[in-house]
Amino acid sequence: MDSKQLVAELKTKLGEANFTFTFDEKHDKLRLDHKKIGKGMDIFLPEIVTKYKTKKHQAIEEVVYTIEQTFLAMEREEEQGFGGLASVYPIIRSTSFPKKSNDGHAFVMTSHTAETRIYYALDLGTTYRLIDESMLPKLSVTEEQIREAARFSVKKLPTSVKRDEVSGNIYYFLNQNDGYDASRILNESFLKEMESQIEGEMTVSVPHQDVLIIGDIRNEVGYDVLAQMTMHFFTVGAVPITSLSFVYENGHLEPIFILAKNKVKKEQDEK
């Protein structure tokens, strides 16, 4: 499937009664505008085409569902306004993720790691809306109040994990499919609780939005398995974040590739 075929498929699935489709062939993206509410979104087609190669029509169904739920949320927002701070949650995204909304408003953000950044969202049930600066007056809150509410909300999310063992290494998977799985990386008490169970080196991975992987790495094979695992999740995830994993120690996250370089440098200095 190429981009033109994908656009045709989306037109069939979504229908043209409610939407205006504008295909930008030069930049390989689709502009989708909702006729009723006068708002729209840009859809970058190469990402979906790539997912189609592995997930086939499931990739199409996922993007259609996301589009429909996003516009439903926009309609509710127009009719009912915004909810309160209890509905605010933190969202982890890659540092390459846009810093502004389609309307040009800067998102409320916080630095996290060299690979990741924290955004904030209003939970709308089946989807959520990223909070930008234009929404703060409507919510009657400050950026700091948004951040504080999100820190509180993420601690309330369930943290049950599934355990798997490969070549003597233990991997724990958190996959609640609530849209905030990767956000659990911000729950410091949860990370410390997991750290108390770890016998080897503790790693934390957020390859895409809907999974968080904690590794108990006890031998060199463990790192190879982790690298393959995170790359796979990063490739198939609906919202990829980073294929890099982090070592967690004393409340700090360090990308593994940086540690490897530091280790080499240390060994060279010792020689």
XYZ file of N, CA and C in Angstrom:
813
model
N 0.837 -1.203 0.000
C 0.000 0.000 0.000
C 0.871 1.252 0.000
N 0.556 2.218 -0.896
C 1.270 3.487 -0.899
C 0.357 4.568 -0.317
N 0.871 5.801 -0.274
C 0.136 6.885 0.371
C -1.192 7.192 -0.319
N -1.208 7.177 -1.667
C -2.449 7.462 -2.393
C -3.516 6.411 -2.087
N -3.106 5.160 -2.023
C -4.049 4.087 -1.702
C -4.555 4.227 -0.272
N -3.663 4.666 0.627
C -4.054 4.859 2.021
C -5.102 5.972 2.138
N -4.893 7.072 1.430
C -5.860 8.172 1.450
C -7.221 7.694 0.938
N -7.208 6.899 -0.136
C -8.458 6.370 -0.690
C -9.159 5.473 0.322
N -8.373 4.686 1.041
C -8.932 3.791 2.055
C -9.549 4.589 3.202
N -8.887 5.655 3.622
C -9.406 6.493 4.703
C -10.690 7.204 4.275
N -10.742 7.621 3.020
C -11.964 8.250 2.511
C -13.135 7.273 2.570
N -12.864 6.017 2.227
C -13.899 4.989 2.253
C -14.373 4.726 3.681
N -13.400 4.626 4.604
C -13.726 4.297 5.994
C -14.422 5.443 6.727
N -13.945 6.670 6.505
C -14.464 7.824 7.243
C -15.644 8.492 6.540
N -15.669 8.366 5.224
C -16.727 9.016 4.456
C -16.429 10.490 4.231
N -16.959 11.031 3.173
C -16.691 12.425 2.833
C -17.829 13.363 3.222
N -18.855 12.833 3.879
C -19.982 13.671 4.307
C -19.574 14.641 5.411
N -18.694 14.180 6.327
C -18.299 14.998 7.470
C -16.897 15.587 7.360
N -16.112 15.073 6.410
C -14.711 15.475 6.351
C -14.309 15.999 4.979
N -13.353 16.937 4.992
C -12.698 17.395 3.769
C -11.280 16.840 3.772
N -10.895 16.152 2.716
C -9.589 15.516 2.601
C -8.698 16.337 1.664
N -7.511 16.723 2.144
C -6.546 17.441 1.306
C -5.219 16.699 1.354
N -4.864 16.058 0.250
C -3.649 15.244 0.181
C -2.484 16.110 -0.289
N -1.479 16.301 0.588
C -0.265 17.041 0.256
C 0.786 16.029 -0.191
N 0.854 15.827 -1.513
C 1.734 14.787 -2.049
C 3.208 15.117 -1.821
N 3.552 16.412 -1.862
C 4.945 16.829 -1.689
C 5.476 16.451 -0.315
N 4.673 16.702 0.729
C 5.105 16.411 2.099
C 4.551 15.083 2.621
N 3.859 14.359 1.761
C 3.330 13.038 2.084
C 2.479 13.050 3.358
N 1.525 13.987 3.399
C 0.630 14.046 4.558
C -0.788 14.373 4.099
N -1.734 14.048 4.953
C -3.146 14.283 4.670
C -3.698 15.282 5.680
N -4.357 16.315 5.168
C -5.050 17.260 6.040
C -6.515 16.867 6.073
N -7.014 16.634 7.283
C -8.388 16.196 7.470
C -9.132 17.255 8.268
N -10.148 17.871 7.665
C -10.925 18.911 8.334
C -12.360 18.456 8.545
N -12.854 18.682 9.760
C -14.225 18.318 10.099
C -15.150 19.470 9.713
N -16.121 19.188 8.857
C -16.982 20.240 8.315
C -17.857 20.891 9.386
N -18.296 20.132 10.378
C -19.219 20.653 11.378
C -18.543 21.566 12.384
N -17.398 21.118 12.936
C -16.776 21.880 14.015
C -15.668 22.819 13.525
N -15.316 22.706 12.240
C -14.335 23.624 11.678
C -12.921 23.433 12.184
N -12.604 22.247 12.663
C -11.247 21.934 13.124
C -10.713 20.742 12.346
N -9.385 20.608 12.369
C -8.808 19.510 11.603
C -7.524 18.989 12.200
N -6.901 18.067 11.489
C -5.639 17.491 11.930
C -4.816 17.097 10.707
N -3.497 17.048 10.891
C -2.591 16.569 9.856
C -2.224 15.127 10.162
N -2.279 14.272 9.161
C -1.944 12.861 9.318
C -0.732 12.560 8.448
N 0.357 12.150 9.078
C 1.586 11.851 8.345
C 1.531 10.403 7.867
N 1.466 10.248 6.567
C 1.143 8.961 5.961
C 2.254 7.897 6.022
N 3.543 8.263 5.886
C 4.581 7.219 5.890
C 4.560 6.315 7.114
N 4.244 6.890 8.287
C 4.206 6.094 9.520
C 3.144 4.995 9.428
N 1.984 5.343 8.868
C 0.885 4.374 8.767
C 1.204 3.328 7.699
N 1.794 3.773 6.596
C 2.173 2.850 5.521
C 3.169 1.820 6.044
N 4.119 2.274 6.870
C 5.115 1.360 7.456
C 4.441 0.335 8.362
N 3.506 0.807 9.199
C 2.797 -0.116 10.095
C 1.938 -1.108 9.314
N 1.423 -0.666 8.166
C 0.575 -1.536 7.345
C 1.344 -2.773 6.883
N 2.640 -2.629 6.691
C 3.461 -3.744 6.216
C 3.468 -4.907 7.204
N 3.344 -4.583 8.484
C 3.371 -5.644 9.506
C 1.988 -5.948 10.091
N 1.147 -4.908 10.218
C -0.148 -5.087 10.881
C -1.329 -5.150 9.915
N -1.060 -4.897 8.620
C -2.098 -4.951 7.576
C -3.291 -4.060 7.950
N -4.498 -4.564 7.789
C -5.682 -3.725 7.954
C -5.913 -3.276 9.399
N -5.248 -3.939 10.339
C -5.353 -3.494 11.733
C -4.781 -2.088 11.882
N -3.725 -1.793 11.106
C -3.127 -0.457 11.141
C -4.123 0.597 10.678
N -4.911 0.260 9.656
C -5.936 1.184 9.152
C -7.027 1.384 10.197
N -7.483 0.277 10.792
C -8.541 0.354 11.798
C -8.115 1.212 12.982
N -6.854 1.095 13.380
C -6.356 1.860 14.526
C -6.371 3.353 14.244
N -5.915 3.757 13.049
C -5.864 5.185 12.740
C -7.269 5.751 12.554
N -8.174 4.963 11.978
C -9.564 5.401 11.813
C -10.216 5.611 13.178
N -9.984 4.669 14.089
C -10.543 4.776 15.449
C -10.012 6.036 16.139
N -8.699 6.263 16.023
C -8.093 7.439 16.656
C -8.677 8.726 16.103
N -8.839 8.787 14.780
C -9.401 9.983 14.135
C -10.828 10.226 14.624
N -11.649 9.191 14.603
C -13.053 9.329 14.999
C -13.184 9.772 16.449
N -12.377 9.149 17.339
C -12.468 9.494 18.763
C -11.944 10.903 19.029
N -10.925 11.308 18.288
C -10.375 12.657 18.464
C -11.400 13.713 18.093
N -12.080 13.513 16.978
C -13.086 14.498 16.560
C -14.329 14.464 17.452
N -14.675 13.289 17.986
C -15.770 13.218 18.949
C -15.434 14.026 20.197
N -14.161 13.921 20.617
C -13.713 14.685 21.783
C -13.771 16.185 21.505
N -13.398 16.563 20.287
C -13.471 17.982 19.908
C -14.915 18.490 19.942
N -15.848 17.651 19.487
C -17.269 18.025 19.510
C -17.753 18.217 20.946
N -17.365 17.285 21.835
C -17.770 17.403 23.247
C -17.173 18.661 23.875
N -15.929 18.955 23.486
C -15.268 20.147 24.009
C -16.025 21.401 23.599
N -16.485 21.425 22.337
C -17.247 22.577 21.843
C -18.557 22.752 22.623
N -19.182 21.622 22.947
C -20.502 21.664 23.585
C -20.435 21.828 25.096
N -19.430 21.162 25.727
C -19.404 21.085 27.187
C -18.237 21.829 27.837
N -17.246 22.227 27.050
C -16.055 22.851 27.618
C -15.096 21.802 28.168
N -14.127 22.229 28.951
C -13.103 21.341 29.491
C -13.477 20.812 30.878
N -12.920 19.650 31.217
C -13.126 19.094 32.546
C -12.154 19.706 33.542
N -12.145 19.201 34.758
C -11.285 19.752 35.801
C -9.914 19.101 35.838
N -9.117 19.497 36.849
C -7.746 19.018 36.980
C -7.660 17.524 37.279
N -8.747 16.945 37.778
C -8.737 15.509 38.072
C -8.564 14.681 36.803
N -8.814 15.303 35.652
C -8.712 14.591 34.379
C -7.379 14.829 33.678
N -6.421 15.450 34.378
C -5.123 15.760 33.775
C -4.124 14.639 34.050
N -3.461 14.168 32.984
C -2.453 13.110 33.106
C -1.205 13.488 32.313
N -0.047 12.983 32.736
C 1.168 13.229 31.964
C 1.279 12.237 30.801
N 1.866 12.685 29.717
C 2.052 11.861 28.528
C 3.522 11.909 28.126
N 4.120 10.755 27.904
C 5.515 10.692 27.460
C 5.558 10.672 25.931
N 6.386 11.517 25.362
C 6.600 11.549 23.916
C 8.089 11.683 23.625
N 8.475 11.373 22.407
C 9.868 11.554 21.995
C 10.137 13.041 21.855
N 11.405 13.431 21.902
C 11.754 14.841 21.781
C 11.527 15.361 20.354
N 11.282 14.461 19.408
C 10.992 14.884 18.039
C 9.505 15.215 17.848
N 8.696 14.941 18.858
C 7.262 15.209 18.771
C 7.038 16.721 18.683
N 6.028 17.180 17.916
C 5.788 18.617 17.759
C 5.634 19.347 19.095
N 6.119 20.581 19.141
C 6.015 21.399 20.348
C 4.780 22.297 20.316
N 4.117 22.347 19.157
C 2.935 23.194 19.032
C 1.777 22.395 18.457
N 0.563 22.848 18.741
C -0.640 22.229 18.190
C -0.789 22.628 16.731
N -1.734 21.998 16.049
C -1.990 22.356 14.652
C -2.401 23.816 14.503
N -2.943 24.393 15.580
C -3.358 25.791 15.556
C -2.222 26.747 15.922
N -1.038 26.196 16.175
C 0.122 27.041 16.464
C 0.326 27.403 17.917
N -0.435 26.774 18.823
C -0.289 27.060 20.251
C 0.729 26.099 20.882
N 1.644 26.645 21.678
C 2.667 25.815 22.317
C 2.043 24.881 23.346
N 2.457 23.609 23.313
C 1.992 22.655 24.309
C 2.646 22.954 25.654
N 1.964 22.600 26.739
C 2.576 22.643 28.066
C 3.493 21.430 28.161
N 4.771 21.653 28.423
C 5.761 20.578 28.389
C 6.726 20.687 29.571
N 7.396 19.570 29.859
C 8.451 19.530 30.862
C 9.564 18.635 30.346
N 10.811 19.053 30.538
C 11.946 18.219 30.125
C 11.960 16.928 30.939
N 12.409 15.848 30.311
C 12.462 14.564 31.010
C 13.845 13.944 30.853
N 14.133 13.368 29.676
C 15.469 12.854 29.370
C 15.881 13.412 28.010
N 17.084 13.045 27.552
C 17.533 13.493 26.230
C 16.685 12.891 25.125
N 15.983 11.792 25.428
C 15.178 11.095 24.421
C 13.684 11.362 24.551
N 13.260 11.813 25.730
C 11.818 11.924 25.998
C 11.458 13.278 26.598
N 10.185 13.633 26.416
C 9.663 14.881 26.954
C 8.272 14.603 27.530
N 7.891 15.357 28.557
C 6.580 15.177 29.182
C 5.596 16.205 28.626
N 4.467 15.713 28.134
C 3.345 16.561 27.741
C 2.208 16.288 28.735
N 1.145 17.054 28.632
C 0.036 16.895 29.569
C -1.269 16.817 28.792
N -2.189 15.989 29.294
C -3.422 15.740 28.546
C -4.646 15.781 29.449
N -5.745 16.199 28.866
C -7.051 16.085 29.509
C -7.666 14.768 29.064
N -7.949 13.896 30.000
C -8.561 12.617 29.668
C -10.025 12.838 29.283
N -10.401 12.289 28.129
C -11.761 12.480 27.616
C -12.509 11.161 27.474
N -12.062 10.162 28.199
C -12.734 8.857 28.146
C -12.053 7.907 27.181
N -12.478 7.941 25.920
C -11.888 7.037 24.926
C -10.667 7.629 24.260
N -10.374 8.901 24.526
C -9.185 9.551 23.987
C -8.776 10.661 24.938
N -7.767 11.453 24.566
C -7.393 12.594 25.387
C -6.943 13.744 24.498
N -6.880 14.927 25.095
C -6.505 16.144 24.380
C -5.249 16.710 25.017
N -4.173 16.866 24.230
C -2.959 17.472 24.752
C -3.228 18.926 25.108
N -2.705 19.342 26.259
C -2.967 20.686 26.763
C -1.956 21.669 26.184
N -2.477 22.736 25.558
C -1.604 23.801 25.075
C -1.884 25.078 25.862
N -1.052 26.071 25.635
C -1.132 27.294 26.441
C -2.466 28.025 26.290
N -3.112 27.872 25.141
C -4.387 28.568 24.922
C -5.502 28.019 25.798
N -5.313 26.794 26.324
C -6.344 26.168 27.137
C -6.278 26.584 28.601
N -5.153 27.128 29.040
C -4.972 27.454 30.461
C -6.004 28.455 30.967
N -6.281 29.539 30.234
C -7.319 30.469 30.720
C -8.697 29.816 30.815
N -8.988 28.908 29.867
C -10.293 28.246 29.883
C -10.409 27.298 31.078
N -9.275 26.727 31.477
C -9.260 25.837 32.637
C -9.079 26.603 33.946
N -8.703 27.880 33.811
C -8.435 28.739 34.985
C -7.333 28.158 35.866
N -6.245 27.713 35.225
C -5.125 27.122 35.960
C -3.806 27.627 35.387
N -2.732 27.411 36.154
C -1.382 27.734 35.695
C -0.697 26.463 35.196
N 0.438 26.635 34.522
C 1.201 25.473 34.065
C 1.633 24.616 35.242
N 2.052 25.241 36.337
C 2.509 24.490 37.501
C 1.375 23.675 38.114
N 0.169 24.211 38.105
C -0.984 23.456 38.609
C -1.273 22.244 37.725
N -1.081 22.399 36.430
C -1.240 21.278 35.498
C -0.220 20.190 35.824
N 1.026 20.595 36.025
C 2.100 19.625 36.325
C 1.842 18.911 37.647
N 1.396 19.649 38.641
C 1.132 19.063 39.953
C -0.028 18.072 39.874
N -1.087 18.440 39.161
C -2.241 17.545 39.004
C -1.836 16.258 38.300
N -0.961 16.382 37.282
C -0.514 15.208 36.538
C 0.333 14.288 37.411
N 1.203 14.884 38.247
C 2.027 14.071 39.155
C 1.148 13.273 40.107
N 0.063 13.875 40.554
C -0.863 13.201 41.464
C -1.634 12.098 40.725
N -2.098 12.410 39.516
C -2.910 11.457 38.740
C -2.148 10.188 38.379
N -0.877 10.333 38.001
C -0.123 9.165 37.544
C 0.099 8.165 38.686
N 0.108 8.660 39.914
C 0.289 7.772 41.072
C -0.947 6.920 41.339
N -2.097 7.335 40.797
C -3.341 6.591 41.019
C -3.533 5.465 40.006
N -2.729 5.463 38.943
C -2.891 4.456 37.898
C -2.411 3.090 38.387
N -3.107 2.000 38.039
C -2.681 0.655 38.457
C -1.316 0.291 37.884
N -0.549 -0.499 38.625
C 0.819 -0.817 38.212
C 1.094 -2.324 38.208
N 0.088 -3.127 37.958
C 0.308 -4.575 37.891
C 1.133 -4.911 36.646
N 2.050 -5.866 36.787
C 2.956 -6.226 35.698
C 2.910 -7.733 35.423
N 3.319 -8.092 34.207
C 3.489 -9.503 33.846
C 4.984 -9.799 33.783
N 5.354 -10.975 34.254
C 6.766 -11.334 34.383
C 7.163 -12.374 33.344
N 8.346 -12.185 32.766
C 8.868 -13.164 31.813
C 10.366 -13.325 32.069
N 10.890 -14.528 31.834
C 12.320 -14.796 32.036
C 12.942 -15.298 30.747
N 14.068 -14.701 30.373
C 14.789 -15.095 29.162
C 16.279 -15.157 29.477
N 16.858 -16.323 29.327
C 18.306 -16.519 29.524
C 18.797 -15.993 30.875
N 18.000 -16.235 31.912
C 18.406 -15.837 33.254
C 18.112 -14.398 33.611
N 17.500 -13.654 32.680
C 17.131 -12.262 32.920
C 15.616 -12.159 33.081
N 15.169 -11.237 33.928
C 13.742 -11.082 34.199
C 13.241 -9.785 33.559
N 12.091 -9.874 32.909
C 11.478 -8.693 32.291
C 10.040 -8.559 32.790
N 9.693 -7.351 33.180
C 8.347 -7.071 33.663
C 7.653 -6.127 32.667
N 6.435 -6.486 32.280
C 5.700 -5.722 31.282
C 4.447 -5.095 31.911
N 4.320 -3.796 31.757
C 3.118 -3.095 32.205
C 2.359 -2.672 30.954
N 1.152 -3.203 30.795
C 0.382 -2.984 29.567
C -1.112 -2.961 29.888
N -1.571 -1.842 30.459
C -2.976 -1.697 30.838
C -3.847 -1.229 29.674
N -3.208 -0.753 28.600
C -3.933 -0.239 27.431
C -4.918 0.874 27.787
N -4.493 1.763 28.685
C -5.336 2.897 29.062
C -4.814 4.204 28.474
N -3.767 4.109 27.647
C -3.188 5.297 27.040
C -2.061 5.915 27.852
N -1.834 5.380 29.083
C -0.850 5.990 29.971
C 0.195 4.981 30.468
N 0.383 3.887 29.744
C 1.343 2.876 30.201
C 2.753 3.459 30.330
N 3.199 4.156 29.285
C 4.541 4.750 29.337
C 4.644 5.821 30.420
N 3.513 6.444 30.759
C 3.505 7.510 31.766
C 3.900 6.996 33.150
N 3.776 5.689 33.365
C 4.157 5.131 34.675
C 5.643 5.320 34.964
N 6.430 5.662 33.962
C 7.852 5.917 34.190
C 8.031 7.139 35.099
N 6.962 7.923 35.259
C 6.993 9.117 36.111
C 6.520 8.836 37.532
N 6.097 7.594 37.791
C 5.642 7.205 39.133
C 6.859 6.724 39.928
N 7.468 7.645 40.643
C 8.724 7.356 41.335
C 8.570 6.261 42.388
N 7.456 6.239 43.114
C 7.265 5.220 44.144
C 7.157 3.833 43.521
N 6.538 3.743 42.342
C 6.443 2.465 41.633
C 7.830 1.995 41.204
N 8.645 2.901 40.653
C 9.999 2.521 40.222
C 10.848 2.069 41.409
N 10.721 2.754 42.521
C 11.498 2.365 43.703
C 11.047 1.010 44.240
N 9.749 0.746 44.166
C 9.227 -0.549 44.603
C 9.787 -1.664 43.723
N 9.820 -1.424 42.406
C 10.385 -2.421 41.487
C 11.887 -2.584 41.725
N 12.571 -1.481 42.006
C 14.013 -1.525 42.246
C 14.349 -2.434 43.426
N 13.467 -2.458 44.430
C 13.718 -3.286 45.611
C 13.656 -4.777 45.285
N 13.037 -5.132 44.136
C 12.925 -6.540 43.745
C 14.030 -6.974 42.784
N 14.760 -5.990 42.246
C 15.746 -6.264 41.204
C 17.043 -6.796 41.807
N 17.564 -7.895 41.250
C 18.820 -8.476 41.725
C 20.000 -8.048 40.864
N 19.752 -7.792 39.576
C 20.825 -7.371 38.681
C 20.804 -5.861 38.492
N 20.893 -5.428 37.234
C 20.812 -3.999 36.921
C 19.408 -3.699 36.422
N 18.806 -2.631 36.936
C 17.434 -2.301 36.572
C 17.403 -1.390 35.348
N 16.620 -1.802 34.348
C 16.422 -0.977 33.164
C 14.942 -0.623 33.036
N 14.678 0.515 32.405
C 13.308 0.949 32.149
C 13.209 1.331 30.675
N 12.172 0.845 29.996
C 12.009 1.108 28.568
C 10.587 1.560 28.278
N 10.467 2.572 27.404
C 9.155 3.036 26.946
C 9.191 3.123 25.407
N 9.234 1.968 24.733
C 9.327 1.980 23.263
C 8.127 2.604 22.578
N 6.941 2.436 23.170
C 5.775 3.140 22.648
C 4.807 3.442 23.784
N 3.779 4.205 23.458
C 2.867 4.743 24.463
C 2.195 3.678 25.334
N 1.951 2.502 24.766
C 1.115 1.513 25.450
C 1.886 0.370 26.088
N 3.122 0.606 26.457
C 3.875 -0.419 27.186
C 5.017 0.234 27.967
N 5.290 -0.330 29.138
C 6.477 0.027 29.899
C 7.152 -1.284 30.286
N 8.446 -1.387 30.024
C 9.197 -2.620 30.296
C 10.265 -2.328 31.347
N 10.273 -3.123 32.392
C 11.316 -3.022 33.405
C 12.150 -4.294 33.349
N 13.451 -4.131 33.215
C 14.343 -5.282 33.106
C 15.177 -5.487 34.355
N 15.353 -6.744 34.708
C 16.296 -7.143 35.759
C 17.413 -7.870 35.011
N 18.419 -7.106 34.593
C 19.456 -7.617 33.689
C 20.599 -8.214 34.500
N 20.785 -9.513 34.323
C 21.756 -10.230 35.156
C 22.952 -10.765 34.376
N 22.937 -10.639 33.044
C 24.087 -11.044 32.237
C 24.067 -10.277 30.917
N 25.134 -10.411 30.126
C 25.262 -9.634 28.889
C 24.170 -9.962 27.874
N 23.719 -11.219 27.867
C 22.658 -11.606 26.937
C 21.402 -10.777 27.187
N 21.195 -10.408 28.438
C 20.010 -9.637 28.807
C 19.897 -8.331 28.056
N 21.047 -7.688 27.806
C 21.020 -6.415 27.073
C 20.660 -6.629 25.605
N 21.163 -7.722 25.021
C 20.846 -8.024 23.620
C 19.354 -8.315 23.460
N 18.817 -9.099 24.393
C 17.385 -9.420 24.354
C 16.562 -8.143 24.503
N 16.972 -7.280 25.430
C 16.259 -6.025 25.669
C 16.278 -5.137 24.426
N 17.429 -5.055 23.768
C 17.551 -4.214 22.573
C 16.627 -4.700 21.460
N 16.591 -6.018 21.248
C 15.710 -6.586 20.221
C 14.245 -6.361 20.582
N 13.932 -6.539 21.847
C 12.565 -6.397 22.328
C 12.052 -4.964 22.147
N 12.862 -4.001 22.594
C 12.425 -2.610 22.511
C 12.314 -2.139 21.068
N 13.223 -2.603 20.201
C 13.146 -2.229 18.787
C 11.870 -2.780 18.152
N 11.501 -3.999 18.527
C 10.263 -4.592 17.999
C 9.052 -3.773 18.445
N 8.970 -3.477 19.734
C 7.837 -2.700 20.253
C 7.800 -1.308 19.631
N 8.968 -0.710 19.473
C 9.058 0.628 18.887
C 8.512 0.628 17.461
N 8.779 -0.448 16.732
C 8.369 -0.550 15.326
C 6.862 -0.741 15.179
N 6.257 -1.540 16.061
C 4.838 -1.883 15.905
C 3.905 -0.970 16.703
N 4.446 -0.129 17.577
C 3.594 0.707 18.424
C 2.842 1.772 17.650
N 1.609 2.045 18.086
C 0.801 3.083 17.434
C 1.416 4.464 17.641
N 1.993 4.692 18.833
C 2.664 5.963 19.118
C 4.072 5.653 19.635
N 5.058 5.457 18.736
C 6.417 5.132 19.165
C 7.060 6.270 19.943
N 7.904 5.909 20.914
C 8.583 6.932 21.727
C 10.091 6.837 21.534
N 10.717 5.780 22.045
C 12.158 5.603 21.839
C 12.517 4.124 21.937
N 13.443 3.701 21.073
C 13.902 2.308 21.106
C 15.039 2.140 22.113
N 15.524 3.238 22.668
C 16.581 3.161 23.680
C 15.992 2.817 25.040
N 16.770 2.104 25.832
C 16.367 1.799 27.208
C 17.209 2.628 28.168
N 16.740 2.719 29.406
C 17.424 3.505 30.422
C 17.810 2.609 31.596
N 18.960 2.869 32.159
C 19.332 2.244 33.422
C 18.793 3.138 34.529
N 18.122 2.504 35.500
C 17.545 3.249 36.627
C 18.384 2.975 37.865
N 18.913 4.058 38.447
C 19.735 3.907 39.644
C 19.631 5.173 40.492
N 19.291 4.979 41.758
C 19.183 6.097 42.709
C 18.263 7.205 42.193
N 17.151 6.793 41.581
C 16.171 7.763 41.128
C 16.498 8.449 39.819
N 17.572 8.032 39.145
C 17.985 8.665 37.890
C 17.895 7.691 36.723
N 17.581 8.231 35.544
C 17.518 7.448 34.313
C 18.665 7.852 33.409
N 19.451 6.870 32.959
C 20.553 7.138 32.035
C 20.417 6.224 30.824
N 20.408 6.787 29.613
C 20.343 5.938 28.412
C 21.492 4.938 28.395
N 21.202 3.715 28.030
C 22.202 2.650 28.074
C 23.366 2.930 27.136
N 23.104 3.520 25.957
C 24.208 3.756 25.020
C 25.208 4.771 25.574
N 24.725 5.718 26.412
C 25.630 6.688 27.030
C 26.512 5.991 28.054
N 25.895 5.092 28.823
C 26.661 4.338 29.818
C 27.728 3.492 29.150
N 27.392 2.913 27.989
C 28.347 2.072 27.271
C 29.551 2.901 26.841
N 29.292 4.112 26.328
C 30.385 4.985 25.910
C 31.235 5.381 27.106
N 30.566 5.684 28.222
C 31.292 6.061 29.430
C 32.160 4.911 29.929
N 31.627 3.691 29.796
C 32.366 2.516 30.245
C 33.630 2.329 29.420
N 33.496 2.520 28.099
C 34.652 2.383 27.199
C 35.703 3.434 27.553
N 35.231 4.683 27.767
C 36.142 5.766 28.095
C 36.845 5.495 29.408
N 36.102 4.966 30.391
C 36.680 4.662 31.693
C 37.773 3.598 31.569
N 37.493 2.561 30.753
C 38.466 1.492 30.547
C 39.713 2.013 29.847
N 39.508 2.954 28.896
C 40.657 3.533 28.201
C 41.495 4.388 29.145
N 40.806 5.146 30.026
C 41.524 5.980 30.989
C 42.315 5.126 31.959
N 41.773 3.969 32.332
C 42.462 3.091 33.264
C 43.736 2.510 32.668
N 43.670 2.318 31.301
C 44.870 1.796 30.621
C 45.957 2.862 30.526
